PDB file of C-alpha atoms and ligand atoms in Angstrom:
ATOM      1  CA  UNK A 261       0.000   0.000   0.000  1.00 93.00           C
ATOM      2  CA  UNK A 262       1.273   3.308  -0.618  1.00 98.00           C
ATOM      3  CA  UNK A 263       1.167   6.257   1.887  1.00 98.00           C
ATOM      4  CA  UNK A 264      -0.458   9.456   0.996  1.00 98.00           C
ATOM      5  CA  UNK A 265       1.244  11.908   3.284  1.00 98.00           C
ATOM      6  CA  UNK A 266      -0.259  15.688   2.807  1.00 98.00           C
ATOM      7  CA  UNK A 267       2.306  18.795   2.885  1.00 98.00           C
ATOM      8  CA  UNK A 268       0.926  21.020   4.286  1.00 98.00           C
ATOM      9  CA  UNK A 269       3.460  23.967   3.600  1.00 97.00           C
ATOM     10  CA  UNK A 270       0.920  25.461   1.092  1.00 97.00           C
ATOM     11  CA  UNK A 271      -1.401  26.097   4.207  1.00 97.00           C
ATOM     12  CA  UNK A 272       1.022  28.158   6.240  1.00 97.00           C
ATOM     13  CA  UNK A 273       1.952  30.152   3.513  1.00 96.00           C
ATOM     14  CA  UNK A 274      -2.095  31.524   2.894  1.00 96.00           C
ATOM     15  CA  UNK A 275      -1.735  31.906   7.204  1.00 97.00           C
ATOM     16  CA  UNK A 276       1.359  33.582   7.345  1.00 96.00           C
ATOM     17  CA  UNK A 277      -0.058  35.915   4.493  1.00 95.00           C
ATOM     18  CA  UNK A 278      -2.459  37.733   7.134  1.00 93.00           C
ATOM     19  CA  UNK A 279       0.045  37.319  10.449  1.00 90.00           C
ATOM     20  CA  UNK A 280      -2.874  35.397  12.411  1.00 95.00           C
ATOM     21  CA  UNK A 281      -3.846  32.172  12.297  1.00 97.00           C
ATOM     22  CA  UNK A 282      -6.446  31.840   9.468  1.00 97.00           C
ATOM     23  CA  UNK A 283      -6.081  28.700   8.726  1.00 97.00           C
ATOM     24  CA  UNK A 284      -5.342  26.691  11.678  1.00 98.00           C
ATOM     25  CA  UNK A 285      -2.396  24.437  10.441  1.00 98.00           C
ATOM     26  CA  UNK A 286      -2.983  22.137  13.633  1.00 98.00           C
ATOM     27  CA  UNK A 287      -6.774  21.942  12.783  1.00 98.00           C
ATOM     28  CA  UNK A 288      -5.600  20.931   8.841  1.00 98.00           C
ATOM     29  CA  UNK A 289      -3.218  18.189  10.072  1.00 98.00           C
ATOM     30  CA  UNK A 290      -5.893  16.671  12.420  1.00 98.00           C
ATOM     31  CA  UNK A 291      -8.579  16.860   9.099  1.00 98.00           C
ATOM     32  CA  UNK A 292      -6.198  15.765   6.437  1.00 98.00           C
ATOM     33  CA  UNK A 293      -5.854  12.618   9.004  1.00 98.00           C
ATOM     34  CA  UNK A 294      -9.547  12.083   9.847  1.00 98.00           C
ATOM     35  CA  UNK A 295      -9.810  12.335   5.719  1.00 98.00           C
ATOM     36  CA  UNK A 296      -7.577   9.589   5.345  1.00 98.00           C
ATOM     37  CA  UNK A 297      -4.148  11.128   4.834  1.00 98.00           C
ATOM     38  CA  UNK A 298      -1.868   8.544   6.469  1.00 98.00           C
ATOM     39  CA  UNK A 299       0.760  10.728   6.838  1.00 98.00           C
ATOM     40  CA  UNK A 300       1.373  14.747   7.160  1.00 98.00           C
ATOM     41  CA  UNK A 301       4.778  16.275   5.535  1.00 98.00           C
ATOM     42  CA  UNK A 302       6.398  19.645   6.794  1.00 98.00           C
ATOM     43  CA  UNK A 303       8.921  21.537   5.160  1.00 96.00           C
ATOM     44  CA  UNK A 304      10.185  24.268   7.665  1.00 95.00           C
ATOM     45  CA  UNK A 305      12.693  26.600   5.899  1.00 90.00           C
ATOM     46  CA  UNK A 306      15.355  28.923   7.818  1.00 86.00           C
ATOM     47  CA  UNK A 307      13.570  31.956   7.175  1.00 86.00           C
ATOM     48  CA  UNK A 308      10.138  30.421   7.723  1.00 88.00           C
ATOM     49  CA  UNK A 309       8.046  31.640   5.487  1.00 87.00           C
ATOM     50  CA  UNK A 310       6.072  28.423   5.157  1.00 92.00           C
ATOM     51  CA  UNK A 311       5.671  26.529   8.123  1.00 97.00           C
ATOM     52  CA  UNK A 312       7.728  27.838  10.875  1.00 97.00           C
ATOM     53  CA  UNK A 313       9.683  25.691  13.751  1.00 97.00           C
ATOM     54  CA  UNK A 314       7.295  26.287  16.471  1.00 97.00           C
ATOM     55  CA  UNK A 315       4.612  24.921  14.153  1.00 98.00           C
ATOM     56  CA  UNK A 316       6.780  21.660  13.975  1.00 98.00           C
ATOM     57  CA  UNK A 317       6.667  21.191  17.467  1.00 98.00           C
ATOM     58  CA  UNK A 318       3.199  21.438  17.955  1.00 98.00           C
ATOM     59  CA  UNK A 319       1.856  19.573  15.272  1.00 98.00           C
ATOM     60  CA  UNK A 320       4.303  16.590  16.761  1.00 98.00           C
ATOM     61  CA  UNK A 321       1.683  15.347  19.197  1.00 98.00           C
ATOM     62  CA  UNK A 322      -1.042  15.675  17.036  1.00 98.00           C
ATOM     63  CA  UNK A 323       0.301  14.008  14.075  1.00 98.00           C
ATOM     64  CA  UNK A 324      -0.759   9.934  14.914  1.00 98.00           C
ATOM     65  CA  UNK A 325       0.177   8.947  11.374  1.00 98.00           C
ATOM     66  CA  UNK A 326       3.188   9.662   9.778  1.00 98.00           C
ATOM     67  CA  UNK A 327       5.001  12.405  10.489  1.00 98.00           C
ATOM     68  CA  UNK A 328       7.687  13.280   7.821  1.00 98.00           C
ATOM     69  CA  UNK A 329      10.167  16.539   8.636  1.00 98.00           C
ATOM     70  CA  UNK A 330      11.775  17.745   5.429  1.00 97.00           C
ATOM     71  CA  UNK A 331      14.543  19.927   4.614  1.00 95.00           C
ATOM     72  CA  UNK A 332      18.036  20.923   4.260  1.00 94.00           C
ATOM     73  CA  UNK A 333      20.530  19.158   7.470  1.00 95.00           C
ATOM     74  CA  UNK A 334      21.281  22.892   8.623  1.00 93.00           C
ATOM     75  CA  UNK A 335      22.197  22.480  12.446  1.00 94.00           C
ATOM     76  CA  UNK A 336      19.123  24.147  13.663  1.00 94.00           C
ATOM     77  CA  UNK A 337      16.955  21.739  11.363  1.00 96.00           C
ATOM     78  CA  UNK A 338      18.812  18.513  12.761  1.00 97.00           C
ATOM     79  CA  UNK A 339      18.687  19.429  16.333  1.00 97.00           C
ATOM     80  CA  UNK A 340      14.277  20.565  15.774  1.00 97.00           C
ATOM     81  CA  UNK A 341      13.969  16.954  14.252  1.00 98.00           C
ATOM     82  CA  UNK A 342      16.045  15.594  17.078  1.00 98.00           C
ATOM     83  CA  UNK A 343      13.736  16.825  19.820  1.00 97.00           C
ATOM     84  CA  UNK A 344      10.694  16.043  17.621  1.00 98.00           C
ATOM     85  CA  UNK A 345      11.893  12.724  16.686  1.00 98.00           C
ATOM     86  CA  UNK A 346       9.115  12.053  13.542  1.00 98.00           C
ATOM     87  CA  UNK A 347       8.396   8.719  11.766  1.00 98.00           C
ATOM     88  CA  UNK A 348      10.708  10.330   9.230  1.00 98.00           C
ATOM     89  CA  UNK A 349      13.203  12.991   7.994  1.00 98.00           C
ATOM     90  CA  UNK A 350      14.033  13.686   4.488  1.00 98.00           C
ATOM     91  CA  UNK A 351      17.173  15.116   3.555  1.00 97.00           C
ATOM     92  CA  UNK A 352      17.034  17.799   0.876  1.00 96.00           C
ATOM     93  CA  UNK A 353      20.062  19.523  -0.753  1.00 94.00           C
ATOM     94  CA  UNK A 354      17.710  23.136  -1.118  1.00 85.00           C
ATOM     95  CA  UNK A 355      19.602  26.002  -0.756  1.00 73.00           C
ATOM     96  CA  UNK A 356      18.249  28.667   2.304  1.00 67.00           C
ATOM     97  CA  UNK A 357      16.326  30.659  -0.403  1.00 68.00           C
ATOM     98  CA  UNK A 358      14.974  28.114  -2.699  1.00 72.00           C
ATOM     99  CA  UNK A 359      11.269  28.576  -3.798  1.00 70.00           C
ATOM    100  CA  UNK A 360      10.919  25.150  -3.990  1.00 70.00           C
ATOM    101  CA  UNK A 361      13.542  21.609  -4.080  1.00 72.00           C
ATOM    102  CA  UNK A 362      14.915  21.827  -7.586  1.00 80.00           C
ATOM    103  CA  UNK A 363      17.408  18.942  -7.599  1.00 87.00           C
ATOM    104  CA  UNK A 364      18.606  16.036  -5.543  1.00 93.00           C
ATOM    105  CA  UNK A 365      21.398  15.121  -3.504  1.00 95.00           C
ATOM    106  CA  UNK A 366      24.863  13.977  -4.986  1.00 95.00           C
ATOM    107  CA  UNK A 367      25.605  11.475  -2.709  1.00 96.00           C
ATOM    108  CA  UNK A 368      28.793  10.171  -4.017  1.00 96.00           C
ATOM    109  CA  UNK A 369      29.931  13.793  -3.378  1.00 95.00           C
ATOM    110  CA  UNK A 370      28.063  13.873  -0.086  1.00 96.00           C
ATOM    111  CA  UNK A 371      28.534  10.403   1.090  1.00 97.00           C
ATOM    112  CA  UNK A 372      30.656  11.362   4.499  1.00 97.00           C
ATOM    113  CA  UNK A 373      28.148  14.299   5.259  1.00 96.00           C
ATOM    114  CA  UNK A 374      24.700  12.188   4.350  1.00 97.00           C
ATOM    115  CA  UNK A 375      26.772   9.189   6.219  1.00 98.00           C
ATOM    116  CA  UNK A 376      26.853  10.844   9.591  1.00 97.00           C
ATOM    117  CA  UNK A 377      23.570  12.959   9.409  1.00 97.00           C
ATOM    118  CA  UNK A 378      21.914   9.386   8.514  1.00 98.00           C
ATOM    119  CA  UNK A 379      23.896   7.246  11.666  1.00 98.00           C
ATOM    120  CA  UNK A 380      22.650  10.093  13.648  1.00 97.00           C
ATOM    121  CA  UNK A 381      18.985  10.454  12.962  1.00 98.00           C
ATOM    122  CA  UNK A 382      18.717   6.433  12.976  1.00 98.00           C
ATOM    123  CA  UNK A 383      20.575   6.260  16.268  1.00 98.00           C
ATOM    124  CA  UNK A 384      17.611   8.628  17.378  1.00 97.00           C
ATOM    125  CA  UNK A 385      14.868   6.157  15.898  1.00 97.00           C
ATOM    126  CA  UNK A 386      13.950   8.270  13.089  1.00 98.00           C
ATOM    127  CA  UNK A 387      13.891   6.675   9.458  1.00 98.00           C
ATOM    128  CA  UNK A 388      15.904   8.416   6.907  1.00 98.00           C
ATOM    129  CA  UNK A 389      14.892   9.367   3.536  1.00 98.00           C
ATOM    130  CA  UNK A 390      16.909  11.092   1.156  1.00 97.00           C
ATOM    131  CA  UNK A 391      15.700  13.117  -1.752  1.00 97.00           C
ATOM    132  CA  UNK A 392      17.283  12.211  -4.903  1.00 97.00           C
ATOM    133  CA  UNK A 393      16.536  12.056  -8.881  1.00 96.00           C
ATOM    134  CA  UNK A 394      16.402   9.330 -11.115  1.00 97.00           C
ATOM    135  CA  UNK A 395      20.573   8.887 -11.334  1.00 96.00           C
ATOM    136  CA  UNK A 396      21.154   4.982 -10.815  1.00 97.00           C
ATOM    137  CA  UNK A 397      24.995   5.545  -9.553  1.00 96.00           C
ATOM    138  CA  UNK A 398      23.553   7.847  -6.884  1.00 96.00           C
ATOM    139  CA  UNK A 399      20.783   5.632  -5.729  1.00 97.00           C
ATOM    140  CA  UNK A 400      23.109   2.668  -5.665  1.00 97.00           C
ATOM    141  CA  UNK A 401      25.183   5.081  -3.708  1.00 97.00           C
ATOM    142  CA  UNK A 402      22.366   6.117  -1.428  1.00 97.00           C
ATOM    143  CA  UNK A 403      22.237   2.549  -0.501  1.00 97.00           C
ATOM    144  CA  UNK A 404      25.576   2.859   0.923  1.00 97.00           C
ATOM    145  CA  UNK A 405      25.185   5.690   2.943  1.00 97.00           C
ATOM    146  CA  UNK A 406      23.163   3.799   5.032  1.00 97.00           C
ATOM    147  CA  UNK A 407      19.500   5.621   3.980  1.00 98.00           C
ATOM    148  CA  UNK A 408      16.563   3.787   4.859  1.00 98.00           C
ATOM    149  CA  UNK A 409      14.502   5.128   1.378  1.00 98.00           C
ATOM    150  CA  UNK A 410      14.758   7.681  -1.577  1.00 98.00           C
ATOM    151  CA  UNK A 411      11.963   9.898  -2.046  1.00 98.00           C
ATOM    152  CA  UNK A 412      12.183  10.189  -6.349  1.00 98.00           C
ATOM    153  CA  UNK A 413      12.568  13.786  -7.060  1.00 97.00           C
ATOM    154  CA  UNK A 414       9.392  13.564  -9.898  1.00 98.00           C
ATOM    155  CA  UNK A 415       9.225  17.217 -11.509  1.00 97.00           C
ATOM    156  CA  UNK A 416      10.917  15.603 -14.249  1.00 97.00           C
ATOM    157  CA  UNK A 417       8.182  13.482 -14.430  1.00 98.00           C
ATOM    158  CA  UNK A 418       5.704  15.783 -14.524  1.00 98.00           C
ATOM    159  CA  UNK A 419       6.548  18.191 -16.681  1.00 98.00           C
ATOM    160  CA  UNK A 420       7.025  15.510 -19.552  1.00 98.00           C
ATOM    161  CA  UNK A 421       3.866  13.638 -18.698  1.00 98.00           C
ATOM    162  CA  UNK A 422       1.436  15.414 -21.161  1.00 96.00           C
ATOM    163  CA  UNK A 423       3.794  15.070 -23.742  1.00 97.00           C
ATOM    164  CA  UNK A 424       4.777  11.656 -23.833  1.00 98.00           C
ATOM    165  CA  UNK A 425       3.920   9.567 -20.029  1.00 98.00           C
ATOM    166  CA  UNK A 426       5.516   6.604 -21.370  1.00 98.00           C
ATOM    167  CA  UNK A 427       9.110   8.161 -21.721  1.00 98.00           C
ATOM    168  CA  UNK A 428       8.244  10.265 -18.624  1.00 98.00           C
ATOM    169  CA  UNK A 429       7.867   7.621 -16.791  1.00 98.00           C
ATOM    170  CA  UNK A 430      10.843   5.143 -17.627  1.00 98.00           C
ATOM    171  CA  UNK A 431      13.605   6.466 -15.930  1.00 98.00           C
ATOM    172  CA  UNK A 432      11.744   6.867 -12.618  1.00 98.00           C
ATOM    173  CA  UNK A 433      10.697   2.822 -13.031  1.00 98.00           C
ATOM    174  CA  UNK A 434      14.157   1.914 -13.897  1.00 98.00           C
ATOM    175  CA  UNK A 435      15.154   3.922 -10.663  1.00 98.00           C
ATOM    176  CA  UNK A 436      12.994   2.795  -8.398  1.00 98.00           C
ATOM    177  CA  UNK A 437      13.478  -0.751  -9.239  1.00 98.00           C
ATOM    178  CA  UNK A 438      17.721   0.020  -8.603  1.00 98.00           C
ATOM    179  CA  UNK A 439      16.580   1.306  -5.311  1.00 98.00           C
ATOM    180  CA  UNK A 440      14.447  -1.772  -4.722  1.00 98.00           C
ATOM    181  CA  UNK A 441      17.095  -4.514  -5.710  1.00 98.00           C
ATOM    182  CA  UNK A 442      19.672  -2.003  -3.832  1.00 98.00           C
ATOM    183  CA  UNK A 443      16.854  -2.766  -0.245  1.00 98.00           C
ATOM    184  CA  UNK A 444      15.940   1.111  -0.399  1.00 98.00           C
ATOM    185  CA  UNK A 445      12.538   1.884   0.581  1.00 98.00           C
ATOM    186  CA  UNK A 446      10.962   4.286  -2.576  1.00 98.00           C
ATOM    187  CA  UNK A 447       8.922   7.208  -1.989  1.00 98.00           C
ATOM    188  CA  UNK A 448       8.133  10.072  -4.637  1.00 98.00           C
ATOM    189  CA  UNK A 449       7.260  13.481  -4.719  1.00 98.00           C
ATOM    190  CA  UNK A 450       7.111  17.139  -5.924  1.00 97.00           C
ATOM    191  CA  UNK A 451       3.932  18.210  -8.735  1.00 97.00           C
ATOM    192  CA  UNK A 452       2.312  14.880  -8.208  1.00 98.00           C
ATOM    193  CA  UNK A 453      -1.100  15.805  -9.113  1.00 98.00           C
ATOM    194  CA  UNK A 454      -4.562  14.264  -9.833  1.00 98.00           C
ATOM    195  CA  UNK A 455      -3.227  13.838 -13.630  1.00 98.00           C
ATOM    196  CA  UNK A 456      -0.079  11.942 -12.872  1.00 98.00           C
ATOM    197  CA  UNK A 457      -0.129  10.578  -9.914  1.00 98.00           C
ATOM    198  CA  UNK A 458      -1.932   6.964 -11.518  1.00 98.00           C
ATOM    199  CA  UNK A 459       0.206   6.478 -14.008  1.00 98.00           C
ATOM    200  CA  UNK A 460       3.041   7.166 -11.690  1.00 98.00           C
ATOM    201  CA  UNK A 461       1.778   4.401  -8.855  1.00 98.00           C
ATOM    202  CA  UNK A 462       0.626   1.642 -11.916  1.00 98.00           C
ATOM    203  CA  UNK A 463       4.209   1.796 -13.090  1.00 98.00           C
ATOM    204  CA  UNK A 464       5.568   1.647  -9.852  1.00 98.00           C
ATOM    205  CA  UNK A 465       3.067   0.088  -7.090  1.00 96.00           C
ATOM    206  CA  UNK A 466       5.765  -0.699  -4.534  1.00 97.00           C
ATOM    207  CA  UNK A 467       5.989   3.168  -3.855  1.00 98.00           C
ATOM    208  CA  UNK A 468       5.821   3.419  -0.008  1.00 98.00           C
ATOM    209  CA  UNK A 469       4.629   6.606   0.090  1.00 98.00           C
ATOM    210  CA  UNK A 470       4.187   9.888  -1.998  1.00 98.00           C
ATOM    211  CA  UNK A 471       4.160  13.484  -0.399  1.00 98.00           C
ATOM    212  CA  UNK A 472       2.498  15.964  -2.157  1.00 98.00           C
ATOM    213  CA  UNK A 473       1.000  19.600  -1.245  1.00 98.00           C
ATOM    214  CA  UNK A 474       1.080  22.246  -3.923  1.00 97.00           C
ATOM    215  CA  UNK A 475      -1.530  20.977  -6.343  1.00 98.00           C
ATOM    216  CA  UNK A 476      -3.741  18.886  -3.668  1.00 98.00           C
ATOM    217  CA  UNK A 477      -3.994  22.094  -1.591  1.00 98.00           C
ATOM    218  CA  UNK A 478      -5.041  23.962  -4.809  1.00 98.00           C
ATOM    219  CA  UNK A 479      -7.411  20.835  -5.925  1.00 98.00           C
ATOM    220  CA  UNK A 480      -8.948  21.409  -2.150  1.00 98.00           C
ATOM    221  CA  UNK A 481     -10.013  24.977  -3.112  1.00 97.00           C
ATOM    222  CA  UNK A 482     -12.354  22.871  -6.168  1.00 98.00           C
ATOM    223  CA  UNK A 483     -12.839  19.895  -4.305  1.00 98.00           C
ATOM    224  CA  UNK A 484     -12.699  20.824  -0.575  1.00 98.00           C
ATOM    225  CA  UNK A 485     -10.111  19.122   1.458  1.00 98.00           C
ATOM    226  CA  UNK A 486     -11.980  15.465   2.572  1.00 98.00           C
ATOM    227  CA  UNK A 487     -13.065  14.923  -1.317  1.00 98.00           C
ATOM    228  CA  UNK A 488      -9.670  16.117  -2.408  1.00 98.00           C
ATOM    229  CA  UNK A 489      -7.770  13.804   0.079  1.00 98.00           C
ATOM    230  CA  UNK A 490     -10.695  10.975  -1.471  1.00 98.00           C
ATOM    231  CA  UNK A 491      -9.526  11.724  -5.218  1.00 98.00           C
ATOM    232  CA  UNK A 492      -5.873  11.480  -4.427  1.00 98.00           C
ATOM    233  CA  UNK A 493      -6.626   8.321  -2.402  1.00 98.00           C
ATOM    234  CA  UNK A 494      -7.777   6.673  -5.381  1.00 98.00           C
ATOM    235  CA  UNK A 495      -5.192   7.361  -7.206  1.00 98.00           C
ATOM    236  CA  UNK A 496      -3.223   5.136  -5.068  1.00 98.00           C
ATOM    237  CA  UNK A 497      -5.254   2.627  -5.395  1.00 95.00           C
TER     238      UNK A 497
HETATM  239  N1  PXP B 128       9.183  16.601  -1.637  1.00 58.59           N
HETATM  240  C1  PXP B 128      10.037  17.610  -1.390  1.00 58.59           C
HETATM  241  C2  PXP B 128      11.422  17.274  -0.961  1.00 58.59           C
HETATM  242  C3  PXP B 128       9.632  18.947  -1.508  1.00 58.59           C
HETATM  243  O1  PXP B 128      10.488  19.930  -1.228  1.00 58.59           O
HETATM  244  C4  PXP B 128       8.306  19.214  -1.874  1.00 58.59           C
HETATM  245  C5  PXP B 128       7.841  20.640  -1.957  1.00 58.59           C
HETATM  246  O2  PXP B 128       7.961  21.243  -0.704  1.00 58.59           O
HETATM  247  C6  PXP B 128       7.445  18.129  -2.121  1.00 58.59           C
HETATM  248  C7  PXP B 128       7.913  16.837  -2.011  1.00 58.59           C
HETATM  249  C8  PXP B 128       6.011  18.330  -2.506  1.00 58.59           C
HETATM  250  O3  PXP B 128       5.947  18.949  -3.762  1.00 58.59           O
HETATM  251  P1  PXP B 128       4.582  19.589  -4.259  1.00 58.59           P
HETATM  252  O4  PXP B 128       4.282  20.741  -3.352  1.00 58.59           O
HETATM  253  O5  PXP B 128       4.889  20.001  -5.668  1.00 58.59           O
HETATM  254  O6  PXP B 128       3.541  18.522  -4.179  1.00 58.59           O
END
């Protein structure tokens, strides 16, 4: 079964718009659970724009599915996931002022860094997961450093989807099944979106878990949140 696990990012950003707290993050993690989400997904960025470090804290207790802390291993992040200790942290290699994660790790270049951030967090109980695209030396790599899973770095995907799915779809396949034979744990995100999102999980149905936020928070303002959560659900299915 694959995971749907909501980011919720896309939420603090309309708050954080007005300086109150319209809408309640908390109260969106607790729906986006009682509408099925089986896991919730938080980015928090150093100059927290999106959801801020504070918010991390308190959504800990009241996250009972997964709870999967993203981001770049800046000291501050490690030691906020440390005290939080989530089902999950995934390592991303954004830089501070990033819109968005545009690329993934290097870990042949990385490998002592991502080697001692992943001993760390595991030594703490928390699974490691380390964004990455579909580059079969640096999955086999990832492998070696020791990471529990890969979460596919799929813009590529989607923006050649329309186009031609077929081809968009092949290296991710041939990726994830590297990662598979290699006993990495595959999850997949970034513009996953009621179009894609099928095709993606029938070509690859050992996916443990996709995150997505940008287009199922904009799908919510159609749909509402519990039909949206529904529609991705089925995706998965
Ligand atoms: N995975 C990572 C590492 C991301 O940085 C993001 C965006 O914050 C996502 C997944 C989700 O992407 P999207 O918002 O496009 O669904």
């Amino acid at each position: 079964m694959t995971k749907l696990s909501v980011n919720i990012n896309k939420v603090a950003t309309i708050r954080n718009a007005r300086g109150g707290n319209v809408p309640d993050l908390l109260k969106v993690a607790v729906d986006c659970q009682s509408f099925g989400a089986e896991g919730i997904t938080v980015h928090p960025r150093p100059d927290e724009r999106h959801v801020r470090y504070k918010d991390v804290i308190e959504l800990s207790p009241l996250v009972t599915t997964e709870f999967n802390i993203e981001g770049y291993p800046s000291p501050s992040f490690v030691e906020l996931v440390k005290n939080v200790k989530p089902t999950q942290v995934t390592l991303v290699p954004d830089a501070p002022d990033a819109i968005t994660s545009s690329a993934g790790w290097d870990t042949i270049k990385y490998d002592a860094f991502l080697r001692e951030l992943i001993e760390d967090f595991q030594s703490a109980g928390i699974r490691v997961s380390i964004f990455i695209d579909t580059n079969i030396d640096n999955i086999l790599n990832a492998a070696k450093t020791g990471a529990d899973r890969i979460e596919l770095y799929t813009e590529p995907y989607a923006e050649a989807f329309a186009a031609d799915k077929e081809a968009a779809i092949r290296p991710f396949v041939e990726a994830a099944k590297a990662a598979k034979a290699a006993g990495l744990g595959v999850n997949a995100g970034h513009d996953l979106n009621l179009d894609n999102l099928k095709f993606f999980h029938d070509n690859i149905p050992w996916l443990k878990e996709v995150s997505i936020g940008h287009a199922l928070i904009s799908d919510a303002l159609y749909y509402g949140l519990e039909k949206t959560i529904r529609l991705y659900k089925e995706c998965l299915e």
